[in-house]
Short mmCIF file of C-alpha atoms and ligand atoms in Angstrom, two decimals:
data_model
loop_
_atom_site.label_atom_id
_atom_site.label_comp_id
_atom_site.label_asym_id
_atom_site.label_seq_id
_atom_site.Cartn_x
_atom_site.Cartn_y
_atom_site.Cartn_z
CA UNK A 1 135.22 285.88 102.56
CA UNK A 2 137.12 284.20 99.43
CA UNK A 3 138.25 286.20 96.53
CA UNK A 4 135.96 284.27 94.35
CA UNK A 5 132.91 285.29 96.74
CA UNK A 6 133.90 288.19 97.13
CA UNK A 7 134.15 288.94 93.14
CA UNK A 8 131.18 286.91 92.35
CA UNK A 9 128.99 289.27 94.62
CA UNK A 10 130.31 292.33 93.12
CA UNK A 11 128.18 291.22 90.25
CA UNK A 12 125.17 290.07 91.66
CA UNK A 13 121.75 291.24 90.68
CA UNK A 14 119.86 290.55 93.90
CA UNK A 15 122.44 288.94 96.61
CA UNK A 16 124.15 291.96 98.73
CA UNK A 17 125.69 289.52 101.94
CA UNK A 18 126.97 285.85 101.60
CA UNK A 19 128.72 283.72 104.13
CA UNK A 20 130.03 280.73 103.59
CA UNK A 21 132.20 278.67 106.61
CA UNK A 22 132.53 277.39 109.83
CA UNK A 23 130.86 278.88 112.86
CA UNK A 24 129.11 281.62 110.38
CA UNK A 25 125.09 281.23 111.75
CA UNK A 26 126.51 282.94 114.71
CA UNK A 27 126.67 286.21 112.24
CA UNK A 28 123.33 285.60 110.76
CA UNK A 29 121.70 288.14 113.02
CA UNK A 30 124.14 291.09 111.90
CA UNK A 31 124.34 289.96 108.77
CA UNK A 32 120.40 290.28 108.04
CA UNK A 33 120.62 293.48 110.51
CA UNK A 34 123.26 295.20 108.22
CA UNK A 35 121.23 294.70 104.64
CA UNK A 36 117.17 294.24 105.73
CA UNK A 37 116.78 295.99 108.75
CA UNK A 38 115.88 295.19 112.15
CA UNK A 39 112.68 293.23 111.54
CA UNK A 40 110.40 292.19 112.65
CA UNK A 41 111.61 288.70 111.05
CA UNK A 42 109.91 285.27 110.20
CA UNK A 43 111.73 281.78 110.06
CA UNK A 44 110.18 279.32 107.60
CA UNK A 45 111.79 276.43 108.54
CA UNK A 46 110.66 273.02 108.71
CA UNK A 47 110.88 270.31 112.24
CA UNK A 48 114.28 269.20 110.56
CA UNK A 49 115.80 272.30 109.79
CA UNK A 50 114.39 274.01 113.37
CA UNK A 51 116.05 270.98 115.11
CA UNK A 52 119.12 271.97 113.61
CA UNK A 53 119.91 275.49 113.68
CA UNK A 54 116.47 277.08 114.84
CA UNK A 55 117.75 278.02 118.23
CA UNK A 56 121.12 279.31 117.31
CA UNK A 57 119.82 281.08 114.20
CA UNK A 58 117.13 283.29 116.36
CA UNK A 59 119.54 283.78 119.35
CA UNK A 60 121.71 285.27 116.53
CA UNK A 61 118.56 287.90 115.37
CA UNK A 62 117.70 288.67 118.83
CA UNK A 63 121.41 289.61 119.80
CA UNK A 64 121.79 292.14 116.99
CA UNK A 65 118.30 293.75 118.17
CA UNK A 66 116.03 292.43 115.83
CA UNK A 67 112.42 291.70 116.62
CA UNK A 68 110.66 287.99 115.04
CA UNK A 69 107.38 287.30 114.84
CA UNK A 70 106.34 282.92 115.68
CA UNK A 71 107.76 281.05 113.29
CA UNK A 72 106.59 279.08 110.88
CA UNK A 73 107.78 275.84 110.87
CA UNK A 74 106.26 272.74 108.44
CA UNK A 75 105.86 269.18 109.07
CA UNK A 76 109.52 267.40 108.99
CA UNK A 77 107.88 264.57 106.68
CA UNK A 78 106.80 263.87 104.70
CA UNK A 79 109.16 266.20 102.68
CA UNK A 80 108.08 269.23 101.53
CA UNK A 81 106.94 269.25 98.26
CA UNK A 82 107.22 272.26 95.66
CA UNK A 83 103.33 273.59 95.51
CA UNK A 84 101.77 277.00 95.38
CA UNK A 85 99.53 275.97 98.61
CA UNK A 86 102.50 276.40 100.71
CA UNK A 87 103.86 279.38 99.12
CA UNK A 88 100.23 280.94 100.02
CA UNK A 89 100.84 279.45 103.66
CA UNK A 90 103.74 281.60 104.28
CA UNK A 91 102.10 284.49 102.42
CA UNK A 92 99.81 284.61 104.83
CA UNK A 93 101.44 284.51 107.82
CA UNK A 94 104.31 286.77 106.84
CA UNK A 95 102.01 290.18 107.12
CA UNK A 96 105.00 293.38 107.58
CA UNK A 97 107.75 290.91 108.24
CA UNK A 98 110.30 289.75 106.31
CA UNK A 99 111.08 286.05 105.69
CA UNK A 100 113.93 284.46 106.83
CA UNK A 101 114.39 280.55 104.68
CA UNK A 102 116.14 278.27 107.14
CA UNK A 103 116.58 274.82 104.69
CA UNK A 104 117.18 273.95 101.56
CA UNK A 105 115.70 272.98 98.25
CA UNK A 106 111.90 273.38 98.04
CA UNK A 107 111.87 275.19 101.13
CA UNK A 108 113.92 278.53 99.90
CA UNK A 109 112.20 278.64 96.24
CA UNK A 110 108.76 278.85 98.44
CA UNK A 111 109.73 281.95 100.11
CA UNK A 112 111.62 283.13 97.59
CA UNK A 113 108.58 283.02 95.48
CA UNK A 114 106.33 284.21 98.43
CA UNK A 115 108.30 286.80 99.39
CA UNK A 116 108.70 288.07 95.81
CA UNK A 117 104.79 288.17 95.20
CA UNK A 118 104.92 290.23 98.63
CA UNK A 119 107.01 292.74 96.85
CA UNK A 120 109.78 291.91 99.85
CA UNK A 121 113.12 290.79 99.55
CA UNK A 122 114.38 287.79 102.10
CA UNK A 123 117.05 285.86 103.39
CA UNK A 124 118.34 282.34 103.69
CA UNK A 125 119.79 280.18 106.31
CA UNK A 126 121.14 276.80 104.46
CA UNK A 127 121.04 273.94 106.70
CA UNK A 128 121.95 271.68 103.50
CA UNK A 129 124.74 271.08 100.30
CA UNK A 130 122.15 269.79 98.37
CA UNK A 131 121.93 271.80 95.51
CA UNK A 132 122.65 274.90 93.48
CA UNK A 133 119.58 276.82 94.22
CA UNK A 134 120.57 279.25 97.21
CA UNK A 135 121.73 282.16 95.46
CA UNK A 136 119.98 281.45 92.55
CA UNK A 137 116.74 283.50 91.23
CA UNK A 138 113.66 281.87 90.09
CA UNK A 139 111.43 279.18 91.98
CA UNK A 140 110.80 275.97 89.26
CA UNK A 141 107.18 274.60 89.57
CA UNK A 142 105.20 272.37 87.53
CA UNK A 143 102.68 273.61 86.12
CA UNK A 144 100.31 271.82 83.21
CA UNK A 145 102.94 269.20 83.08
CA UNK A 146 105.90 271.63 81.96
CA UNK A 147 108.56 272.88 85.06
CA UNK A 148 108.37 276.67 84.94
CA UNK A 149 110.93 278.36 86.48
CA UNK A 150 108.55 281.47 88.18
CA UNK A 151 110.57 284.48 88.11
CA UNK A 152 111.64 286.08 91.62
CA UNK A 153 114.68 287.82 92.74
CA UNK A 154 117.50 285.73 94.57
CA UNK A 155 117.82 286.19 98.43
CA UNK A 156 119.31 289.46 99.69
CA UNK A 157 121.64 287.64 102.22
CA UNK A 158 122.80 283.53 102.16
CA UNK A 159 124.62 281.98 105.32
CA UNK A 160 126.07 278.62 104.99
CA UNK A 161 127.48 277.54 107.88
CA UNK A 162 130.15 274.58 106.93
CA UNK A 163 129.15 272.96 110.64
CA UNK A 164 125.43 272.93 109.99
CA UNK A 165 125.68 271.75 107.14
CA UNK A 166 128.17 269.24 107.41
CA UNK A 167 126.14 267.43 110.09
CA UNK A 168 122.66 267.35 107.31
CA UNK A 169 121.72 263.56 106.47
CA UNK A 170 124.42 262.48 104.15
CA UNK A 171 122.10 262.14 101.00
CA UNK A 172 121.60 266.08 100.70
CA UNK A 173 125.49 266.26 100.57
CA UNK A 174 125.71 263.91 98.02
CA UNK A 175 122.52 265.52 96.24
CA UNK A 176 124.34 268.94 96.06
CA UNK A 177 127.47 266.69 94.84
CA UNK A 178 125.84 265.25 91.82
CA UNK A 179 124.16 269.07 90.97
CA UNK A 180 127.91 270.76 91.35
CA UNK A 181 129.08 267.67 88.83
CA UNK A 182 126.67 268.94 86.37
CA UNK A 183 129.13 272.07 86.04
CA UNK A 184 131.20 269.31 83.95
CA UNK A 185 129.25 268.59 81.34
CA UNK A 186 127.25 271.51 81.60
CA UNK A 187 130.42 273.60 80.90
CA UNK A 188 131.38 271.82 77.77
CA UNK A 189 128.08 272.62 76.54
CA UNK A 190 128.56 276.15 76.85
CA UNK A 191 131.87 275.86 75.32
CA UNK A 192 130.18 274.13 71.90
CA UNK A 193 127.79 277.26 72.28
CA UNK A 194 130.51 279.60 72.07
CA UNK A 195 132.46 278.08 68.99
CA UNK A 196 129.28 277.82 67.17
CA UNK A 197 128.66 281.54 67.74
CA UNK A 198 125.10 280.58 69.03
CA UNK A 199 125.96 281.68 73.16
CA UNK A 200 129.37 283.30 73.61
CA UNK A 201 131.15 282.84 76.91
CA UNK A 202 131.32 285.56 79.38
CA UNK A 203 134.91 284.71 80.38
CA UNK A 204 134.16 286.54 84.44
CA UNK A 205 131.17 284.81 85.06
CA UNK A 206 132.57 281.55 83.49
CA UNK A 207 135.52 281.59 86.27
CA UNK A 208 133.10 282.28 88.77
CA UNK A 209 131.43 279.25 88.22
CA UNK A 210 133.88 277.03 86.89
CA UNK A 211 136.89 278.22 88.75
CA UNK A 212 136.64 276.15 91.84
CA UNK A 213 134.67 273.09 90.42
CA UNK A 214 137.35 270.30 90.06
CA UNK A 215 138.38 271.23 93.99
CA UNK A 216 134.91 271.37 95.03
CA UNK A 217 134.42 267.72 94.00
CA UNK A 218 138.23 266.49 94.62
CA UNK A 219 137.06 265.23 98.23
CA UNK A 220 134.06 263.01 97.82
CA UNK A 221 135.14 260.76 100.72
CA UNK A 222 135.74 263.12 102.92
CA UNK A 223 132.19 264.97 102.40
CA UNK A 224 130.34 261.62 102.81
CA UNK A 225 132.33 261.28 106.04
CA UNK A 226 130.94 264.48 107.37
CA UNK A 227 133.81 266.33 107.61
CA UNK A 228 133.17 269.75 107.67
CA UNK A 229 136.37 271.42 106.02
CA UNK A 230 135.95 269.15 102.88
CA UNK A 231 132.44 271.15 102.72
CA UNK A 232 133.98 274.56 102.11
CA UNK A 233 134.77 274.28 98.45
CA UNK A 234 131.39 272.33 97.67
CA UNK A 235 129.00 274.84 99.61
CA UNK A 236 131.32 277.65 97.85
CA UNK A 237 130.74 275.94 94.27
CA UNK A 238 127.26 275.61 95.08
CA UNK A 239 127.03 279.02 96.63
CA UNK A 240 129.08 280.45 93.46
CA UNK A 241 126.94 278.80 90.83
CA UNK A 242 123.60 281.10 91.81
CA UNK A 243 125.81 284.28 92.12
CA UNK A 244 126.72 283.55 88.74
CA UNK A 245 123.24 282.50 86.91
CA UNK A 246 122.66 285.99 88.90
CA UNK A 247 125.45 287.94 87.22
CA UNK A 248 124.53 286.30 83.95
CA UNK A 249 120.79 286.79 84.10
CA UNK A 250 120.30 283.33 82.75
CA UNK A 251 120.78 279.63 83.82
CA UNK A 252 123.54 278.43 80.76
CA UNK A 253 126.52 279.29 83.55
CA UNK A 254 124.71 276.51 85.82
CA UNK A 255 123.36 273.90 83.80
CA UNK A 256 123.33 272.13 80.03
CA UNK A 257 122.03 269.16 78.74
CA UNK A 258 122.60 267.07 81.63
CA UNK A 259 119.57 268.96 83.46
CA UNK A 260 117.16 268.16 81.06
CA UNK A 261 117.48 264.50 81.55
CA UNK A 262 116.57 265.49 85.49
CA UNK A 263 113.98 267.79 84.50
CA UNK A 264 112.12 265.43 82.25
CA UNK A 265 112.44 262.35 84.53
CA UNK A 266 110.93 265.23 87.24
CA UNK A 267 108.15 265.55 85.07
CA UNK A 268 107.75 262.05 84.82
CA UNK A 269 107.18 261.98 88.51
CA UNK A 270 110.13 260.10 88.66
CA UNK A 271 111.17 258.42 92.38
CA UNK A 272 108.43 261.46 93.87
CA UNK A 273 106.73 258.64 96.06
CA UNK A 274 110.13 257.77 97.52
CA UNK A 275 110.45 258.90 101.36
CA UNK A 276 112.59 261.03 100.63
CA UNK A 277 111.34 262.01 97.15
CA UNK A 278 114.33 261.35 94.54
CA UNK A 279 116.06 264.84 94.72
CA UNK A 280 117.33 266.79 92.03
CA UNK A 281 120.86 266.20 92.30
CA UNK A 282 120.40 262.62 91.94
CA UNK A 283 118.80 262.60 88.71
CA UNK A 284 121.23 265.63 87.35
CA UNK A 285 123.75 262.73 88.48
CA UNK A 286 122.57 260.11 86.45
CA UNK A 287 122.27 263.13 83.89
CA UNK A 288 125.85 264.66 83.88
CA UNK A 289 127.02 260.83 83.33
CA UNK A 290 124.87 260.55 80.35
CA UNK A 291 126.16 263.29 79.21
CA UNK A 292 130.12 262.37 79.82
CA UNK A 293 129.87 259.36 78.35
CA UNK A 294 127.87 261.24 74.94
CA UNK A 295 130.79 263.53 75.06
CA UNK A 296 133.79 260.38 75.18
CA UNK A 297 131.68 259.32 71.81
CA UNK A 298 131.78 262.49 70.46
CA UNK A 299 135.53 262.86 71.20
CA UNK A 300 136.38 259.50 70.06
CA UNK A 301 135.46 261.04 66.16
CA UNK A 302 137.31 263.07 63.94
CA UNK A 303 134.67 265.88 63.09
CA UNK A 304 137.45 267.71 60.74
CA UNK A 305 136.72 264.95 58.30
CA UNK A 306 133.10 265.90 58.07
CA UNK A 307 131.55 267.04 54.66
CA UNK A 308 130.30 270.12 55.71
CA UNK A 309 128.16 270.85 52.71
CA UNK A 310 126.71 267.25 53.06
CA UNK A 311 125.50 266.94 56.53
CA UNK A 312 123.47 270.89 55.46
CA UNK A 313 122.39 269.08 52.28
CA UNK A 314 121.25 265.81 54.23
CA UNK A 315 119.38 267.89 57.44
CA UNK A 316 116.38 266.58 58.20
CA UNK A 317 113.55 269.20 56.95
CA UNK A 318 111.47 271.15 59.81
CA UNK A 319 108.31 269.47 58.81
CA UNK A 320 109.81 265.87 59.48
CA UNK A 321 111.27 267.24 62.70
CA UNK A 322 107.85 268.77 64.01
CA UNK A 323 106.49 265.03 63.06
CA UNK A 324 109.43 263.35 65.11
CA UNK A 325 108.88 266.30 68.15
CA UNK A 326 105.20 265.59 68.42
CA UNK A 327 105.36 261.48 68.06
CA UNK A 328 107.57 261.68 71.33
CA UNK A 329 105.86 263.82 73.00
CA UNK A 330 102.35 264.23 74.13
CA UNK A 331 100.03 267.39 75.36
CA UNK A 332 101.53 270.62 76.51
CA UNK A 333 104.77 269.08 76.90
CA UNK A 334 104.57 268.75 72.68
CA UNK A 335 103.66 271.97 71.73
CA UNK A 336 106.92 273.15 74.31
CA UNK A 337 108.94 270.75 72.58
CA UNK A 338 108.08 272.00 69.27
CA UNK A 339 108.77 275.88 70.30
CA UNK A 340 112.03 274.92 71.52
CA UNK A 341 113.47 273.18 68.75
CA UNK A 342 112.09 275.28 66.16
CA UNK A 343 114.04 278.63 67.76
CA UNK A 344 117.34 276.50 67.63
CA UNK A 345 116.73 274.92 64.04
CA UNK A 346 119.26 276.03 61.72
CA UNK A 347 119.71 274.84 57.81
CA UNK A 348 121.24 275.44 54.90
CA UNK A 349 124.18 278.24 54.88
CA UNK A 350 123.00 278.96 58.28
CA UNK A 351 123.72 275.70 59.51
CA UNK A 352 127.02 275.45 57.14
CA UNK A 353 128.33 278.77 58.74
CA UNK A 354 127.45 277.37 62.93
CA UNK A 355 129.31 274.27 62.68
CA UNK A 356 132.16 275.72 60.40
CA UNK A 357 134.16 276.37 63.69
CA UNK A 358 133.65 273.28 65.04
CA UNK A 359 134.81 271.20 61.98
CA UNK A 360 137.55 272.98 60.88
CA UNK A 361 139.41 274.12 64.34
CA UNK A 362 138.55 270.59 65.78
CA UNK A 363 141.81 269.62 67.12
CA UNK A 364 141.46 272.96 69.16
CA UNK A 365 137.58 272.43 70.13
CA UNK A 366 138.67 268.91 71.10
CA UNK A 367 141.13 269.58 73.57
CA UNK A 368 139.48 272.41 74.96
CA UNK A 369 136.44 270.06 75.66
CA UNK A 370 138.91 267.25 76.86
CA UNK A 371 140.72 269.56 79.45
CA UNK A 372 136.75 270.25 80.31
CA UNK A 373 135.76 267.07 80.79
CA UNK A 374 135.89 264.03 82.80
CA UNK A 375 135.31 260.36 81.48
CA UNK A 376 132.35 258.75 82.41
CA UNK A 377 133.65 255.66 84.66
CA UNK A 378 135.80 258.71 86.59
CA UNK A 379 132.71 260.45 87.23
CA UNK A 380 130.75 257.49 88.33
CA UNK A 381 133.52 256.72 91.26
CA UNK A 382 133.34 259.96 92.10
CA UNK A 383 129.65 260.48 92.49
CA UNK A 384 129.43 256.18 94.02
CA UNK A 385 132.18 257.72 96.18
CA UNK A 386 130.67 260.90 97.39
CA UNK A 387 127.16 258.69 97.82
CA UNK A 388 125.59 259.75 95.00
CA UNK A 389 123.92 257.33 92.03
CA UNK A 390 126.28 256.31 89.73
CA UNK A 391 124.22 253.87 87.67
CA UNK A 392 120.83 253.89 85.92
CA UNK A 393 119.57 251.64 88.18
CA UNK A 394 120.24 253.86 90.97
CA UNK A 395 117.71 255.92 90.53
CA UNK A 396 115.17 253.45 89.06
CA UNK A 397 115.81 253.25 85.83
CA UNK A 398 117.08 250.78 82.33
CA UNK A 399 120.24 251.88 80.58
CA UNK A 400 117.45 251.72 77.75
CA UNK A 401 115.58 254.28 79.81
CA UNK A 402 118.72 256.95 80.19
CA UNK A 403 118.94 255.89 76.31
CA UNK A 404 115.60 256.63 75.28
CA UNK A 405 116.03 260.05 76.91
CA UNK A 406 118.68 261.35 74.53
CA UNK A 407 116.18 262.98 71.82
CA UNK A 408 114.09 264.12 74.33
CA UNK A 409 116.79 265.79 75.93
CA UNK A 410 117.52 267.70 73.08
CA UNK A 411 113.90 268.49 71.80
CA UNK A 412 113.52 269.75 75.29
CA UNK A 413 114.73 273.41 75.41
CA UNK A 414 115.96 275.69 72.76
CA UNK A 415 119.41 275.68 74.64
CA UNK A 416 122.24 274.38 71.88
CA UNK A 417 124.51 272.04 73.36
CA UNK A 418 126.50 268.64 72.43
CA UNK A 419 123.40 266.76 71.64
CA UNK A 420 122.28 269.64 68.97
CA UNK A 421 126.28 269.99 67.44
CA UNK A 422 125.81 266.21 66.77
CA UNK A 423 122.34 266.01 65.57
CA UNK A 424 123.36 268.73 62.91
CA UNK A 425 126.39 266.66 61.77
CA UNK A 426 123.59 263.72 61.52
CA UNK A 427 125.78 261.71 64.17
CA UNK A 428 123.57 261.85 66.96
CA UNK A 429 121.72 258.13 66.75
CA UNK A 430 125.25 256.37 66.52
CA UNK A 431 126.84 258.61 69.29
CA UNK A 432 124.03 258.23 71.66
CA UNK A 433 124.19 253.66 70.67
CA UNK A 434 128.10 253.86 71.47
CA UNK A 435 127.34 255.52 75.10
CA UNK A 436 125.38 252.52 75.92
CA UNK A 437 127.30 249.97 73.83
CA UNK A 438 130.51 250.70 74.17
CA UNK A 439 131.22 253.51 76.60
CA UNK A 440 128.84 253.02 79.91
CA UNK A 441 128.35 249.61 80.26
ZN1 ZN B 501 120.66 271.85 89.28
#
């Protein structure tokens, strides 16, 4: 096990085993023997994910003596999609046993959430790098047209075995890719929050998560080749970014701005009738370069020059903002909206006394954020490379589209990041018109 694993688990609310590398499913059985007992177990897993590690996995449990029940294995498509009905499937069926997730995505936060409404901790078996999820706590669901993250404890034990899931169908790799590039801009969002007072960094949990990032994504090539020793340090990022939302009891470590673009295109039903359905990571993608190129605006300026005093004096009132909130948005979705801003809405000396630090220590906020940060066209050949979307288009949407998600971004979710620091210094419209104009296309 890694240092970084190793530290990151020391500190983990829920996850007690982790494994992360080649060859590892053949420890599954111990693993899950040593922390939950000897059963009896039951494999969710669906046709795909049985095909590929089904056999191995329960030769593993029955070797270290523990007893299964039949498992239960879903239709391999259409994909699995995220609702309660299945979470009361596997409810049903699990009875005294104790579930063991072999997948990814959708599949884990269903027994994760069935398991936790069971009052019974469980276990994954990844069979995918396609996103951020497996140590994380929490199963998001929609529910009246808002994604809720339901609360449930993160798995007791995670295997990852780097051979499994090196040989998954490229576009999970690439999936996981674009939600591990998130940590980019994601990161420098969390760094505004902690000049500005409004979300200090915790400095262990920030290494956890950000140490390895830039090596995690230095070999996209190789990881779209299959090559499973390029997967370590992404399936470790990946693995590292739930131990962390874990050890931070929150999701800031994982994600910023760039996942509310996803999130609201999610809502939007967004690419959900492709076969596959348009995964996560490929909207954070899209995202996360929204979000770099926002960022290259915001750098471009020099915010020590800002009037201060001014930009408080010239803050759009709460009443006009409410208008603004609820003109964009419509039905539950609104009254979220509204909530969210309004616990982030800051004025007067309040507002003056937040974006001191950023104004007057900007050549130090600057080039923190710049060693942060990547520029946008580096990211896109990075993510093109790695076989991720790279372009508005690649996910079905207008550069007009990504641009008309800016303000909804930040009405979104009471979460302060770059888009908030520059609505406050009333430079938000023109940032947002030179990403498009000048910086992404
Ligand atoms: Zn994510």
């Amino acid at each position: 096990m890694s240092k970084a694993l190793r530290a990151a688990l020391a500190r983990a609310s829920d996850t007690r085993d982790a494994a992360v590398g080649r060859g590892v499913l053949a420890s599954a059985g111990q693993r899950l023997a040593n922390v939950l007992g000897r059963g009896p177990y039951l494999i969710v897993a669906d046709e795909n994910t049985m095909g590929a590690a089904g056999q191995e996995l329960i030769a593993s449990l029955t070797d270290a003596g523990c007893s299964l029940v039949e498992p239960l294995v879903f239709p391999g498509r259409p994909a699995l999609y995220a609702s309660y009905d299945h979470c009361l499937t596997i409810g049903q069926r699990m009875g005294s046993a104790t579930v063991v997730a072999l997948g990814s995505g959708t599949l884990n936060d269903l027994c994760k959430l069935a398991s936790h409404e069971h009052g019974r901790p469980y276990a994954v078996v990844g069979t995918a790098a396609s996103m951020d999820g497996y140590t994380g706590f929490g199963a998001p669901m929609e529910s009246d047209g808002v994604k809720i993250t339901r609360p449930c404890p993160a798995p007791a034990v995670a295997v990852l075995d780097l051979d499994v899931i090196a040989a998954a169908p490229g576009f999970l790799t690439a999936s996981g890719y674009g939600d591990l590039a998130a940590k980019i801009p994601g990161g420098a969002d969390w760094i505004l929050a902690d000049v500005t007072g409004v979300e200090p960094i915790d400095a262990d949990v920030w290494a956890m998560v950000q140490g390895g990032v830039a090596s995690a994504l230095s070999r996209p090539a190789d990881l779209a080749a299959g090559d499973p020793d390029a997967f370590a340090g992404l399936v470790e990022g990946l693995a590292l970014s739930g131990l962390a939302m874990q050890a931070y009891a929150g999701t800031r470590p994982a994600s910023g701005a760039e996942h509310y673009f996803s999130h609201l295109w999610e809502l939007a039903h967004l690419g959900a009738d492709l076969d596959p359905p348009l995964s996560h990571g490929f909207k954070v993608a899209i995202g996360s370069l929204a979000m770099c190129g926002f960022y290259t605006a915001l750098l471009d300026r020099d915010l020590g020059a800002i009037d201060l005093e001014r930009a408080a004096a010239t803050r759009t009132p709460w009443a006009e903002i409410e208008a603004d909130i609820r003109g964009t948005f419509t039905g539950a979705l609104a009254d979220n909206a509204v909530r969210e801003t309004r616990a982030k809405y800051a004025a007067g000396d309040e507002l003056v006394a937040r974006l001191r630090p950023v104004v007057e220590d900007w050549p130090a906020v600057s080039s923190r954020l710049a060693q942060q940060l990547v520029s946008g066209p580096e990211l896109a050949d990075m993510l093109a490379t790695a076989g991720a979307p790279s372009r508005p288009e690649d996910i079905g949407l207008s550069a007009d589209d990504v641009r008309g998600t800016f303000p909804r971004a930040m009405y979104y979710r009471s979460r302060y990041t770059a888009l908030d620091v520059a609505w406050e210094l009333g430079l938000f419209d023109e940032l947002v018109d030179e990403t498009f104009d000048r910086i992404w296309v």
